[in-house]
Amino acid sequence: MTPEHELQAHFERTIARDQRIEPRDWMPADYRKSVLRQTAQHAHSEIIGMQPEGAWITRAPSLRRKAILLAKVQDEAGHGLYLYSAAETLGADRAELTDKLISGAQKYSSIFNYPTLTFADVGVIGWLVDGAAICNQVPLCRSSYGPYARAMIRICKEESFHQRQGYELLMTMMRGTPEQRRMVQDATDRWWWPSLMMFGPPDADSPNTERSMAWKIKRHTNDELRQRFVDMTVPQAGALGVALPDPELRWNAERGHHDFGEIDWDEFKRVVSGDGPCNAERVEHRRAAHEEGAWVREAAAAHAAKREEVAAA
Ligand SMILES: [Fe+2]
Ligand SMILES: [Fe+2]
């Protein structure tokens, strides 16, 4: 065998044995590209995901809710940082990743292009959006790329706190006034379908799924995860006392799963390709924050250079 073939064989064996690929290991160029695409997109989603809820920090109804929301949004920033670090182990440059986000060359989850109209949206995002994220991410703790899998372990622990805080907020509102209950139902109606879209296109239309599965970067297909999320969420909606806005949603005893209605894939495509209700606003906000933060990056770099100088002397 040529050295190249030996490396390839070693890589395949590592994957077959369910062991991890580490940054020092040889990996096929396409594997590197796939993991990088996924981690970068995931990192961008965490960072952009701070905006819809961040908008409510100054308007939270109590100090307690403000402290909880602040902690949650800060966690999302942390998730972005772990994931950018994982992307850097694949040779990506952090500044370039930010440029690609701001220029629209790289995508983030379509869910964050919807507006948060009332405080009930904060609860529903925790319940449904963080809930869907958990469904997606728990299996990624066993992803074949080591740094990605390890980042996911910590992220999932925090996501489960996010999900519970959302659910607890909604429970509190459901015990409140009729108007508060209406707000929860309205937010559920708006976020349900976009949450189902978070799992990505149907398997038949997902060009990357097959290879990502073969390489064990992903462990389940989009449709499998979406089904798992629906089955998990239906009883939670029941306990909460809200209706899920899908007349076709019902238990199918034969399949042992819930059937549900057709997702509006045209809407999904529109939002992914930049034409959702808040795409321009989200990216513009990120760009402004990046530009306003330039002095911090410059100061940190100058400080590091000075310390190096002192250490050298
Ligand atoms: Fe997160
Ligand atoms: Fe979260």
mmCIF file of N, CA and C and ligand atoms in Angstrom, residues 46 75-76 79 130 155 159 162, ligand 1:
data_model
loop_
_atom_site.group_PDB
_atom_site.id
_atom_site.type_symbol
_atom_site.label_atom_id
_atom_site.label_comp_id
_atom_site.label_asym_id
_atom_site.label_seq_id
_atom_site.Cartn_x
_atom_site.Cartn_y
_atom_site.Cartn_z
ATOM 1 N N GLU A 46 -25.388 29.803 16.775
ATOM 2 C CA GLU A 46 -25.374 30.137 18.203
ATOM 3 C C GLU A 46 -25.249 31.650 18.377
ATOM 4 N N ASP A 75 -24.912 32.048 27.554
ATOM 5 C CA ASP A 75 -24.565 30.655 27.220
ATOM 6 C C ASP A 75 -24.432 30.483 25.714
ATOM 7 N N GLU A 76 -25.347 31.096 24.970
ATOM 8 C CA GLU A 76 -25.319 30.923 23.507
ATOM 9 C C GLU A 76 -24.027 31.511 22.935
ATOM 10 N N HIS A 79 -21.470 28.943 23.482
ATOM 11 C CA HIS A 79 -21.565 27.838 22.515
ATOM 12 C C HIS A 79 -20.900 28.221 21.201
ATOM 13 N N ASP A 130 -34.838 25.472 21.561
ATOM 14 C CA ASP A 130 -33.778 24.764 22.286
ATOM 15 C C ASP A 130 -34.100 23.272 22.372
ATOM 16 N N ILE A 155 -22.335 21.728 25.562
ATOM 17 C CA ILE A 155 -23.431 22.519 25.011
ATOM 18 C C ILE A 155 -24.775 21.875 25.362
ATOM 19 N N GLU A 159 -28.057 23.410 27.035
ATOM 20 C CA GLU A 159 -29.312 23.481 26.268
ATOM 21 C C GLU A 159 -30.471 22.918 27.085
ATOM 22 N N HIS A 162 -31.749 25.527 29.140
ATOM 23 C CA HIS A 162 -32.506 26.489 28.327
ATOM 24 C C HIS A 162 -33.928 25.991 28.079
HETATM 25 FE FE FE B 1 -26.847 27.005 22.148
#
